[in-house]
Amino acid sequence: MPMLRLSLRSLHLVSSPRCLCRHMSSLEPKAALARLRESKLLKTQGIIGGKWIDAYDGKTIQVQNPATGDVIASVPCMGERETSDAISSAYEAFNSWSKLTAGERSKCLRKWYDLIISYKEDLALLITLEQGKPLKEALGEVNYGANFIEFFAEEAKRVYGDIIPTTLADRRLFVLKQPVRVVGAITPWNFPLAMITRKVGPALACGCTVVVKPSELTPLTALAAAELSLQAGIPPGVINVIMGNASDIGQTLLDSTKVRKITFTGSTAVGKKLMAGSASTVKKVSLELGGNAPCIVFDDADLDVAVKGSLAAKFRNSGQTCVCANRILVQEGIYEKFASAFMKAVQNLQVGNGLVEGTAQGPLINEAAVEKVERLIRDATVKGANVILGGKRHSLGMTFYEPTVVSNVNNEMLISREEVFGPVAPLLPFKSEEEAIRIANDTNAGLAAYIFTKSIPRSWRVSEALEYGLVGVNEGIISTEVAPFGGVKQSGLGREGSKYGMDEYLELKYVCLGNMKEA
């Protein structure tokens, strides 16, 4: 089929992003897979020490397209033995990788970034096929994920130490920053590229080596990224990717004394287990866990800005992000007007296969995700909430769910206490600024929050009062590689992205040089 042989990277030079999306969206899933095989990015083996390998016992797991249920590929179902070998590979590679100059590591990362951008259309196709998000969003994720590699390629050259004023004339006091060594990185399915680059970028920039365990639901993007890292000249063993039995892999990473740090993005429940499991070997831990983001719309908000921002904060990736607006708090004076305008905007969201042009919302990741949404809506309606839009499975079948708006929600309902992780927008009325802050903070989570107001003093007051690691003011999409990302309370520990993200992969060493007098 001639169209499939046409390089999407060459199209990038002459076409707008919209034209690219239209061209790519014309591909059926089978044609998209053929495109990926041609690009050599459809990898179906794990990678340890630069070698592509199967599970030692031959077991496999199937990767399915959530939009169709079709099997995309089978990948190895790995466990303890493969993980141990991956750790050993990373441990051996550390000695040479960490001794490269910061400039040399920076050049490797920069080449990796260039390759990711060069293959961004192929990577976006892969993300849409295995994760389900619309192709336009997938392209956005590739750019976002690549930006972390570019940013940390630059930050590699800016790891500075300190000279401390001496306490005695014959001494010199120094503080050095050194890599934490081998890192175990466990990533989720909702952003199969960006959650990896956000961790691996700073780790490699600091001189660490990594063992990456992607979600068994979306391993193909991770494997494609690893292939491009090898093409970029990042040495074998610096990046190892294993997937399969999550408990066996996780426990092996926790038990190993060679692994000095665990970085994890995922549920709070699993994060707590990893934190407890890291205690036996006293590992450094950074955790980006669940959220329960409030989106507060005040009476003085610009209605159009509030509707647009709330829509983006809620329905991106079908509501399957940890920073999605989980509760939309609307002040009484604007509640009815906002609810009407918001509902009309939600009605315009086109649901469908992410490869179809114009699709704004894809499927949920699996049946369990749909069942959770149904359970939370059922609890809310029993307790007095009203479904004013959607509220059921989509006619497309599979794991598609209708974009949903629920009114008259209160903070005691499960839909306000647990992450929905689906395309459901609960609307909660409030009276005063103080009440909004109290409701917003009444949760164990503390990742992201959003405010819509025209008042500058209010934006400062509320931003400072909210117990969250990220706050967006009149903006629904706030994640960027140049700013620190992370939560407070039970939403995690540490920060990713920005110059602060480098500190998570570094250890401080104090050096005291004595006897500095001439003999």
Short mmCIF file of C-alpha atoms in Angstrom, two decimals:
data_model
loop_
_atom_site.label_atom_id
_atom_site.label_comp_id
_atom_site.label_asym_id
_atom_site.label_seq_id
_atom_site.Cartn_x
_atom_site.Cartn_y
_atom_site.Cartn_z
CA MET A 1 0.00 0.00 0.00
CA PRO A 2 1.95 3.09 -1.20
CA MET A 3 0.58 5.45 1.44
CA LEU A 4 2.06 3.31 4.22
CA ARG A 5 5.54 3.65 2.76
CA LEU A 6 5.35 7.42 2.83
CA SER A 7 7.55 8.67 5.65
CA LEU A 8 5.55 10.51 8.28
CA ARG A 9 8.77 12.25 9.31
CA SER A 10 9.11 13.72 5.81
CA LEU A 11 5.50 14.88 6.00
CA HIS A 12 6.42 16.77 9.15
CA LEU A 13 8.60 19.04 7.05
CA VAL A 14 5.81 20.14 4.75
CA SER A 15 2.58 19.70 6.69
CA SER A 16 0.90 21.38 9.61
CA PRO A 17 0.19 19.35 12.77
CA ARG A 18 -3.49 19.33 11.84
CA CYS A 19 -2.68 17.89 8.41
CA LEU A 20 -0.49 15.27 10.05
CA CYS A 21 -3.30 14.27 12.38
CA ARG A 22 -5.70 14.02 9.45
CA HIS A 23 -3.24 11.89 7.47
CA MET A 24 -2.51 9.59 10.39
CA SER A 25 -6.15 9.41 11.42
CA SER A 26 -6.96 7.96 8.02
CA LEU A 27 -5.08 4.79 9.01
CA GLU A 28 -6.99 1.79 10.26
CA PRO A 29 -5.43 -0.02 13.26
CA LYS A 30 -3.94 -2.73 11.01
CA ALA A 31 -2.43 -0.13 8.72
CA ALA A 32 -1.07 1.74 11.74
CA LEU A 33 0.62 -1.45 12.95
CA ALA A 34 2.12 -1.97 9.51
CA ARG A 35 3.47 1.59 9.65
CA LEU A 36 5.07 0.88 13.03
CA ARG A 37 6.64 -2.36 11.86
CA GLU A 38 8.15 -0.49 8.92
CA SER A 39 9.64 2.10 11.27
CA LYS A 40 11.20 -0.70 13.39
CA LEU A 41 9.63 0.76 16.55
CA LEU A 42 7.23 -2.09 17.28
CA LYS A 43 9.43 -3.99 19.73
CA THR A 44 7.99 -7.03 21.49
CA GLN A 45 10.87 -8.11 23.72
CA GLY A 46 12.35 -6.72 26.91
CA ILE A 47 15.77 -5.12 26.84
CA ILE A 48 18.56 -6.01 29.28
CA GLY A 49 22.13 -4.89 28.73
CA GLY A 50 21.32 -3.71 25.23
CA LYS A 51 19.97 -7.12 24.17
CA TRP A 52 16.35 -7.81 23.24
CA ILE A 53 15.18 -10.88 25.14
CA ASP A 54 12.09 -12.95 25.85
CA ALA A 55 11.01 -14.16 29.28
CA TYR A 56 13.27 -16.98 30.41
CA ASP A 57 10.31 -19.34 30.81
CA GLY A 58 8.75 -18.26 27.51
CA LYS A 59 5.62 -16.77 29.09
CA THR A 60 3.94 -13.81 27.41
CA ILE A 61 1.20 -11.28 28.02
CA GLN A 62 -1.05 -9.77 25.38
CA VAL A 63 -1.25 -6.05 24.75
CA GLN A 64 -4.73 -5.02 23.61
CA ASN A 65 -6.12 -1.99 21.86
CA PRO A 66 -8.76 -0.71 24.34
CA ALA A 67 -10.79 0.82 21.50
CA THR A 68 -11.26 -2.46 19.65
CA GLY A 69 -10.20 -5.25 21.96
CA ASP A 70 -7.80 -6.51 19.31
CA VAL A 71 -4.44 -7.89 20.37
CA ILE A 72 -1.68 -5.57 19.18
CA ALA A 73 1.25 -7.74 20.24
CA SER A 74 2.49 -10.23 22.82
CA VAL A 75 5.37 -9.24 25.08
CA PRO A 76 7.41 -11.20 27.64
CA CYS A 77 5.91 -11.84 31.06
CA MET A 78 9.06 -11.34 33.10
CA GLY A 79 9.70 -11.82 36.79
CA GLU A 80 12.39 -12.16 39.43
CA ARG A 81 15.21 -13.63 37.33
CA GLU A 82 14.93 -11.14 34.50
CA THR A 83 14.70 -8.27 37.00
CA SER A 84 17.83 -9.44 38.79
CA ASP A 85 19.71 -9.54 35.50
CA ALA A 86 18.43 -6.09 34.56
CA ILE A 87 19.64 -4.73 37.91
CA SER A 88 23.07 -6.32 37.39
CA SER A 89 23.24 -4.84 33.90
CA ALA A 90 22.43 -1.35 35.22
CA TYR A 91 24.90 -1.79 38.07
CA GLU A 92 27.73 -2.68 35.68
CA ALA A 93 26.88 0.11 33.24
CA PHE A 94 26.89 2.69 36.03
CA ASN A 95 30.66 2.65 36.40
CA SER A 96 31.28 3.85 32.85
CA TRP A 97 28.14 6.02 32.37
CA SER A 98 28.68 8.00 35.59
CA LYS A 99 32.31 8.68 34.66
CA LEU A 100 31.39 10.39 31.40
CA THR A 101 31.51 14.15 31.58
CA ALA A 102 28.23 15.97 32.01
CA GLY A 103 28.70 17.32 28.50
CA GLU A 104 29.03 13.82 27.03
CA ARG A 105 25.88 12.62 28.79
CA SER A 106 24.12 15.76 27.64
CA LYS A 107 24.97 15.03 23.99
CA CYS A 108 23.54 11.50 24.26
CA LEU A 109 20.32 12.80 25.78
CA ARG A 110 20.06 15.48 23.13
CA LYS A 111 20.38 12.86 20.37
CA TRP A 112 17.66 10.83 22.10
CA TYR A 113 15.41 13.89 22.13
CA ASP A 114 16.07 14.53 18.43
CA LEU A 115 15.14 10.93 17.57
CA ILE A 116 11.94 11.04 19.63
CA ILE A 117 10.89 14.20 17.79
CA SER A 118 11.89 12.66 14.47
CA TYR A 119 9.65 9.67 15.15
CA LYS A 120 6.92 11.53 17.01
CA GLU A 121 4.14 10.57 14.58
CA ASP A 122 5.01 6.88 14.88
CA LEU A 123 5.22 7.11 18.66
CA ALA A 124 1.86 8.87 18.77
CA LEU A 125 0.30 6.08 16.72
CA LEU A 126 1.72 3.55 19.15
CA ILE A 127 0.36 5.42 22.18
CA THR A 128 -3.11 5.66 20.64
CA LEU A 129 -3.13 1.98 19.75
CA GLU A 130 -2.15 0.65 23.17
CA GLN A 131 -3.56 3.35 25.46
CA GLY A 132 -6.56 4.66 23.54
CA LYS A 133 -6.17 8.42 23.80
CA PRO A 134 -6.99 10.54 20.72
CA LEU A 135 -4.14 10.94 18.29
CA LYS A 136 -3.92 14.69 18.86
CA GLU A 137 -3.44 14.08 22.58
CA ALA A 138 -0.91 11.35 21.85
CA LEU A 139 1.13 13.77 19.74
CA GLY A 140 0.93 16.22 22.62
CA GLU A 141 2.26 13.57 24.98
CA VAL A 142 5.19 12.77 22.71
CA ASN A 143 6.18 16.43 22.56
CA TYR A 144 5.68 16.79 26.31
CA GLY A 145 7.69 13.64 27.04
CA ALA A 146 10.49 14.63 24.66
CA ASN A 147 10.74 18.02 26.35
CA PHE A 148 11.86 16.34 29.57
CA ILE A 149 14.76 14.72 27.74
CA GLU A 150 15.75 18.02 26.15
CA PHE A 151 15.44 19.93 29.43
CA PHE A 152 17.50 17.46 31.44
CA ALA A 153 20.09 17.21 28.68
CA GLU A 154 20.71 20.87 29.44
CA GLU A 155 20.48 20.49 33.22
CA ALA A 156 23.14 17.74 33.15
CA LYS A 157 25.74 20.50 32.80
CA ARG A 158 24.39 22.48 35.75
CA VAL A 159 24.88 20.11 38.69
CA TYR A 160 26.89 22.39 40.93
CA GLY A 161 28.40 21.78 44.35
CA ASP A 162 29.46 24.28 47.03
CA ILE A 163 32.54 25.57 48.80
CA ILE A 164 31.89 26.20 52.48
CA PRO A 165 33.84 28.95 54.28
CA THR A 166 36.50 27.19 56.29
CA THR A 167 36.39 26.97 60.09
CA LEU A 168 40.15 26.53 60.38
CA ALA A 169 42.91 28.02 58.23
CA ASP A 170 44.40 24.66 57.26
CA ARG A 171 41.12 23.09 56.05
CA ARG A 172 39.00 23.29 52.91
CA LEU A 173 35.35 22.25 52.92
CA PHE A 174 33.50 21.08 49.81
CA VAL A 175 30.03 19.73 48.99
CA LEU A 176 29.80 17.45 45.98
CA LYS A 177 26.68 16.14 44.23
CA GLN A 178 26.97 12.57 42.99
CA PRO A 179 24.51 10.20 41.26
CA VAL A 180 22.43 7.94 43.49
CA ARG A 181 23.50 5.01 41.23
CA VAL A 182 20.92 2.40 40.05
CA VAL A 183 17.29 3.56 39.89
CA GLY A 184 14.16 1.41 39.69
CA ALA A 185 11.48 3.34 37.77
CA ILE A 186 7.90 2.03 37.85
CA THR A 187 5.51 3.84 35.52
CA PRO A 188 1.74 3.79 34.80
CA TRP A 189 -0.32 3.25 31.67
CA ASN A 190 -1.99 6.65 31.29
CA PHE A 191 1.10 8.44 29.90
CA PRO A 192 3.27 5.59 28.60
CA LEU A 193 6.02 7.87 27.26
CA ALA A 194 5.98 11.00 29.40
CA MET A 195 5.98 9.18 32.74
CA ILE A 196 9.16 7.40 31.64
CA THR A 197 11.04 10.39 30.23
CA ARG A 198 10.14 12.46 33.30
CA LYS A 199 12.05 9.94 35.42
CA VAL A 200 14.73 8.59 33.11
CA GLY A 201 15.75 12.03 31.80
CA PRO A 202 17.01 13.42 35.12
CA ALA A 203 18.35 10.03 36.23
CA LEU A 204 20.60 9.74 33.19
CA ALA A 205 21.55 13.41 33.30
CA CYS A 206 22.86 12.90 36.84
CA GLY A 207 24.84 9.80 35.85
CA CYS A 208 22.45 7.14 37.16
CA THR A 209 21.42 4.01 35.29
CA VAL A 210 17.85 2.69 35.30
CA VAL A 211 15.65 -0.38 35.30
CA VAL A 212 12.26 0.66 33.91
CA LYS A 213 9.12 -1.34 34.64
CA PRO A 214 6.28 0.04 32.46
CA SER A 215 2.66 -0.99 32.92
CA GLU A 216 1.85 -4.38 31.42
CA LEU A 217 -1.09 -2.61 29.72
CA THR A 218 1.14 -0.22 27.74
CA PRO A 219 4.69 -1.60 27.41
CA LEU A 220 5.15 -0.99 23.68
CA THR A 221 5.81 2.74 23.93
CA ALA A 222 8.48 2.14 26.57
CA LEU A 223 10.19 -0.41 24.37
CA ALA A 224 10.11 1.96 21.39
CA ALA A 225 11.66 4.70 23.51
CA ALA A 226 14.39 2.29 24.63
CA GLU A 227 15.14 1.41 21.00
CA LEU A 228 15.59 5.10 20.19
CA SER A 229 17.88 5.52 23.20
CA LEU A 230 20.20 2.86 21.77
CA GLN A 231 20.13 4.57 18.38
CA ALA A 232 21.07 7.80 20.17
CA GLY A 233 24.25 6.21 21.49
CA ILE A 234 23.20 5.73 25.10
CA PRO A 235 25.32 2.70 26.07
CA PRO A 236 23.81 -0.77 26.60
CA GLY A 237 22.75 -1.37 30.19
CA VAL A 238 22.12 2.28 30.99
CA ILE A 239 18.41 1.81 30.22
CA ASN A 240 16.84 -1.61 30.82
CA VAL A 241 13.13 -2.31 30.29
CA ILE A 242 11.30 -5.28 31.81
CA MET A 243 7.58 -5.98 32.09
CA GLY A 244 5.26 -8.72 33.31
CA ASN A 245 4.63 -9.93 36.86
CA ALA A 246 4.33 -6.63 38.74
CA SER A 247 4.64 -8.06 42.26
CA ASP A 248 7.71 -10.16 41.45
CA ILE A 249 9.43 -7.33 39.61
CA GLY A 250 8.61 -4.81 42.32
CA GLN A 251 9.77 -7.06 45.15
CA THR A 252 13.05 -7.81 43.40
CA LEU A 253 13.73 -4.10 42.94
CA LEU A 254 12.92 -3.49 46.61
CA ASP A 255 15.09 -6.34 47.91
CA SER A 256 18.17 -5.49 45.86
CA THR A 257 20.92 -3.56 47.64
CA LYS A 258 22.21 -2.49 44.21
CA VAL A 259 19.05 -0.44 43.60
CA ARG A 260 19.49 2.77 45.56
CA LYS A 261 16.30 4.56 44.55
CA ILE A 262 12.71 3.78 43.63
CA THR A 263 10.68 6.28 41.63
CA PHE A 264 7.01 5.48 41.11
CA THR A 265 3.92 7.02 39.58
CA GLY A 266 0.63 5.29 40.32
CA SER A 267 -1.94 4.63 43.00
CA THR A 268 -1.51 5.70 46.61
CA ALA A 269 -2.06 2.14 47.81
CA VAL A 270 0.82 0.76 45.74
CA GLY A 271 2.99 3.75 46.60
CA LYS A 272 2.61 3.02 50.30
CA LYS A 273 3.68 -0.59 49.74
CA LEU A 274 6.75 0.52 47.82
CA MET A 275 7.62 3.05 50.50
CA ALA A 276 7.33 0.40 53.21
CA GLY A 277 9.26 -2.13 51.14
CA SER A 278 12.10 0.34 50.58
CA ALA A 279 12.71 0.58 54.32
CA SER A 280 14.63 -2.69 54.59
CA THR A 281 17.40 -1.39 52.34
CA VAL A 282 16.81 2.32 53.13
CA LYS A 283 16.33 3.37 49.52
CA LYS A 284 15.72 6.88 48.38
CA VAL A 285 12.08 7.14 47.28
CA SER A 286 10.09 9.56 45.15
CA LEU A 287 6.37 8.93 44.71
CA GLU A 288 3.78 10.64 42.54
CA LEU A 289 0.51 9.19 43.76
CA GLY A 290 -3.23 9.68 43.50
CA GLY A 291 -5.05 12.98 43.45
CA ASN A 292 -8.46 14.43 44.22
CA ALA A 293 -8.16 17.75 42.44
CA PRO A 294 -10.66 20.50 43.25
CA CYS A 295 -11.52 22.97 40.51
CA ILE A 296 -12.97 26.09 42.18
CA VAL A 297 -15.09 28.46 40.06
CA PHE A 298 -15.86 31.71 41.87
CA ASP A 299 -18.73 34.08 41.11
CA ASP A 300 -16.31 36.63 39.63
CA ALA A 301 -14.75 34.16 37.17
CA ASP A 302 -14.80 34.75 33.42
CA LEU A 303 -17.41 32.15 32.44
CA ASP A 304 -15.85 31.26 29.09
CA VAL A 305 -12.39 30.88 30.62
CA ALA A 306 -13.78 28.80 33.48
CA VAL A 307 -15.72 26.46 31.19
CA LYS A 308 -12.80 25.99 28.82
CA GLY A 309 -10.31 25.47 31.64
CA SER A 310 -12.54 23.10 33.60
CA LEU A 311 -13.24 21.07 30.47
CA ALA A 312 -9.52 20.66 29.80
CA ALA A 313 -8.75 19.86 33.43
CA LYS A 314 -11.51 17.23 33.61
CA PHE A 315 -11.77 15.42 30.27
CA ARG A 316 -8.18 15.23 29.02
CA ASN A 317 -7.26 11.58 28.40
CA SER A 318 -10.89 10.62 29.17
CA GLY A 319 -10.40 11.83 32.73
CA GLN A 320 -7.57 9.35 33.29
CA THR A 321 -4.89 11.62 34.72
CA CYS A 322 -3.83 12.14 38.31
CA VAL A 323 -4.28 15.91 37.95
CA CYS A 324 -7.77 15.73 36.42
CA ALA A 325 -10.37 17.89 38.14
CA ASN A 326 -12.11 15.37 40.38
CA ARG A 327 -14.48 17.87 41.99
CA ILE A 328 -15.74 21.05 40.33
CA LEU A 329 -16.76 23.47 43.07
CA VAL A 330 -18.97 26.30 41.76
CA GLN A 331 -20.07 29.31 43.78
CA GLU A 332 -23.85 29.65 44.16
CA GLY A 333 -24.14 32.94 42.27
CA ILE A 334 -22.82 31.39 39.04
CA TYR A 335 -23.73 27.74 39.61
CA GLU A 336 -26.73 27.41 37.25
CA LYS A 337 -25.14 29.52 34.53
CA PHE A 338 -21.87 27.58 34.70
CA ALA A 339 -23.63 24.19 34.80
CA SER A 340 -25.60 25.03 31.65
CA ALA A 341 -22.58 26.32 29.70
CA PHE A 342 -20.36 23.48 30.90
CA MET A 343 -22.93 20.85 29.95
CA LYS A 344 -23.21 22.27 26.43
CA ALA A 345 -19.43 22.14 26.05
CA VAL A 346 -19.31 18.53 27.25
CA GLN A 347 -22.07 17.56 24.81
CA ASN A 348 -19.77 18.59 21.95
CA LEU A 349 -17.07 16.08 22.90
CA GLN A 350 -16.83 13.43 20.19
CA VAL A 351 -16.27 9.93 21.55
CA GLY A 352 -14.56 7.31 19.44
CA ASN A 353 -11.45 5.49 18.35
CA GLY A 354 -8.45 7.76 18.78
CA LEU A 355 -7.40 7.15 15.19
CA VAL A 356 -10.62 8.74 13.89
CA GLU A 357 -10.28 12.42 13.07
CA GLY A 358 -12.17 14.69 15.42
CA THR A 359 -12.23 12.26 18.34
CA ALA A 360 -11.91 14.14 21.64
CA GLN A 361 -12.44 11.24 24.02
CA GLY A 362 -11.25 7.68 23.62
CA PRO A 363 -12.07 4.57 25.66
CA LEU A 364 -11.21 3.90 29.27
CA ILE A 365 -8.23 1.61 29.69
CA ASN A 366 -10.13 -1.56 30.68
CA GLU A 367 -13.33 -3.03 32.09
CA ALA A 368 -12.26 -2.46 35.70
CA ALA A 369 -12.00 1.28 35.01
CA VAL A 370 -15.57 1.37 33.68
CA GLU A 371 -16.87 -0.60 36.66
CA LYS A 372 -15.26 1.88 39.04
CA VAL A 373 -16.98 4.80 37.30
CA GLU A 374 -20.32 2.97 37.49
CA ARG A 375 -19.85 2.24 41.19
CA LEU A 376 -19.13 5.87 42.05
CA ILE A 377 -22.05 7.23 40.02
CA ARG A 378 -24.38 4.67 41.58
CA ASP A 379 -23.32 5.74 45.08
CA ALA A 380 -23.76 9.44 44.22
CA THR A 381 -27.27 9.06 42.79
CA VAL A 382 -28.43 6.94 45.73
CA LYS A 383 -27.25 9.77 48.01
CA GLY A 384 -29.11 12.50 46.10
CA ALA A 385 -26.93 13.56 43.17
CA ASN A 386 -28.46 14.03 39.71
CA VAL A 387 -26.94 12.86 36.43
CA ILE A 388 -27.70 15.74 34.06
CA LEU A 389 -25.65 14.44 31.14
CA GLY A 390 -24.41 10.98 30.17
CA GLY A 391 -24.08 8.55 33.05
CA LYS A 392 -23.82 5.26 31.17
CA ARG A 393 -21.71 3.18 28.85
CA HIS A 394 -21.42 4.56 25.34
CA SER A 395 -23.25 2.91 22.44
CA LEU A 396 -19.84 2.18 20.88
CA GLY A 397 -19.46 -0.63 23.40
CA MET A 398 -16.09 -1.91 24.67
CA THR A 399 -14.87 0.42 27.43
CA PHE A 400 -16.24 3.63 25.96
CA TYR A 401 -18.19 5.74 28.47
CA GLU A 402 -20.35 8.77 27.85
CA PRO A 403 -18.97 12.17 28.92
CA THR A 404 -20.92 12.73 32.11
CA VAL A 405 -21.93 15.66 34.32
CA VAL A 406 -23.40 15.08 37.78
CA SER A 407 -25.01 17.91 39.76
CA ASN A 408 -25.86 18.44 43.44
CA VAL A 409 -22.85 16.47 44.59
CA ASN A 410 -21.54 16.89 48.13
CA ASN A 411 -18.16 16.15 49.63
CA GLU A 412 -19.41 13.09 51.53
CA MET A 413 -20.20 11.08 48.42
CA LEU A 414 -17.63 8.52 47.22
CA ILE A 415 -17.34 10.39 43.93
CA SER A 416 -15.84 13.27 45.94
CA ARG A 417 -13.64 11.08 48.14
CA GLU A 418 -12.11 8.78 45.50
CA GLU A 419 -10.46 9.47 42.15
CA VAL A 420 -13.02 8.82 39.43
CA PHE A 421 -10.33 8.37 36.76
CA GLY A 422 -12.99 8.61 34.11
CA PRO A 423 -15.00 11.16 32.07
CA VAL A 424 -17.27 12.21 34.94
CA ALA A 425 -17.55 15.81 36.18
CA PRO A 426 -19.18 16.18 39.63
CA LEU A 427 -20.50 19.71 40.34
CA LEU A 428 -20.51 20.85 43.99
CA PRO A 429 -22.12 24.19 44.99
CA PHE A 430 -20.51 26.40 47.66
CA LYS A 431 -21.30 29.75 49.28
CA SER A 432 -18.11 31.46 50.45
CA GLU A 433 -14.40 31.46 49.75
CA GLU A 434 -13.77 29.97 53.19
CA GLU A 435 -16.19 27.12 52.51
CA ALA A 436 -14.56 26.38 49.14
CA ILE A 437 -11.12 26.15 50.74
CA ARG A 438 -12.45 23.90 53.52
CA ILE A 439 -14.13 21.53 51.03
CA ALA A 440 -11.11 21.52 48.72
CA ASN A 441 -8.69 20.63 51.53
CA ASP A 442 -10.96 17.99 53.08
CA THR A 443 -9.08 15.05 51.53
CA ASN A 444 -5.94 13.01 52.11
CA ALA A 445 -4.78 13.86 48.59
CA GLY A 446 -2.87 16.99 47.67
CA LEU A 447 -1.60 16.89 44.10
CA ALA A 448 -3.29 19.50 41.87
CA ALA A 449 -5.95 22.19 42.28
CA TYR A 450 -7.50 24.80 39.99
CA ILE A 451 -8.99 28.25 40.61
CA PHE A 452 -11.02 30.48 38.31
CA THR A 453 -11.39 34.10 39.40
CA LYS A 454 -10.76 37.61 38.11
CA SER A 455 -9.59 38.80 41.52
CA ILE A 456 -5.81 38.93 41.92
CA PRO A 457 -5.96 39.17 45.74
CA ARG A 458 -8.29 36.14 45.85
CA SER A 459 -6.03 34.15 43.53
CA TRP A 460 -3.14 34.72 45.94
CA ARG A 461 -5.15 34.00 49.09
CA VAL A 462 -6.69 30.80 47.80
CA SER A 463 -3.50 29.53 46.14
CA GLU A 464 -1.64 29.87 49.42
CA ALA A 465 -4.45 28.29 51.44
CA LEU A 466 -4.87 25.22 49.23
CA GLU A 467 -2.95 22.16 50.47
CA TYR A 468 -1.75 21.05 47.03
CA GLY A 469 1.59 20.77 45.26
CA LEU A 470 0.33 22.38 42.02
CA VAL A 471 -2.22 25.15 41.60
CA GLY A 472 -3.53 26.47 38.28
CA VAL A 473 -5.15 29.91 38.24
CA ASN A 474 -7.45 30.48 35.25
CA GLU A 475 -5.71 27.59 33.50
CA GLY A 476 -6.71 23.94 33.19
CA ILE A 477 -3.48 22.42 31.87
CA ILE A 478 -0.48 23.35 33.98
CA SER A 479 2.07 20.53 33.63
CA THR A 480 5.38 21.51 32.05
CA GLU A 481 8.93 20.20 32.15
CA VAL A 482 10.27 23.50 33.52
CA ALA A 483 8.16 23.48 36.72
CA PRO A 484 8.25 21.10 39.71
CA PHE A 485 5.53 18.44 39.60
CA GLY A 486 4.47 16.61 42.76
CA GLY A 487 2.05 16.54 45.65
CA VAL A 488 1.71 16.88 49.41
CA LYS A 489 -0.06 14.74 52.01
CA GLN A 490 -0.79 11.28 50.57
CA SER A 491 -0.22 12.39 46.99
CA GLY A 492 3.45 11.62 47.27
CA LEU A 493 7.02 12.63 47.99
CA GLY A 494 9.53 14.54 45.91
CA ARG A 495 9.25 16.54 42.70
CA GLU A 496 9.66 15.73 39.02
CA GLY A 497 10.60 18.11 36.23
CA SER A 498 12.43 21.44 36.57
CA LYS A 499 15.82 21.96 38.16
CA TYR A 500 14.38 20.58 41.41
CA GLY A 501 13.79 17.23 39.74
CA MET A 502 17.54 16.68 39.48
CA ASP A 503 17.92 16.60 43.26
CA GLU A 504 15.86 13.40 43.44
CA TYR A 505 18.70 11.49 41.72
CA LEU A 506 21.66 13.02 43.54
CA GLU A 507 23.39 12.43 46.87
CA LEU A 508 25.31 15.12 48.74
CA LYS A 509 28.86 14.33 49.77
CA TYR A 510 30.78 16.56 52.17
CA VAL A 511 34.58 16.55 51.77
CA CYS A 512 36.90 18.03 54.38
CA LEU A 513 40.48 18.56 53.22
CA GLY A 514 42.82 18.96 56.17
CA ASN A 515 46.53 19.77 56.60
CA MET A 516 46.58 22.41 53.87
CA LYS A 517 49.72 24.10 55.29
CA GLU A 518 53.02 23.83 53.44
CA ALA A 519 55.28 21.04 54.78
#
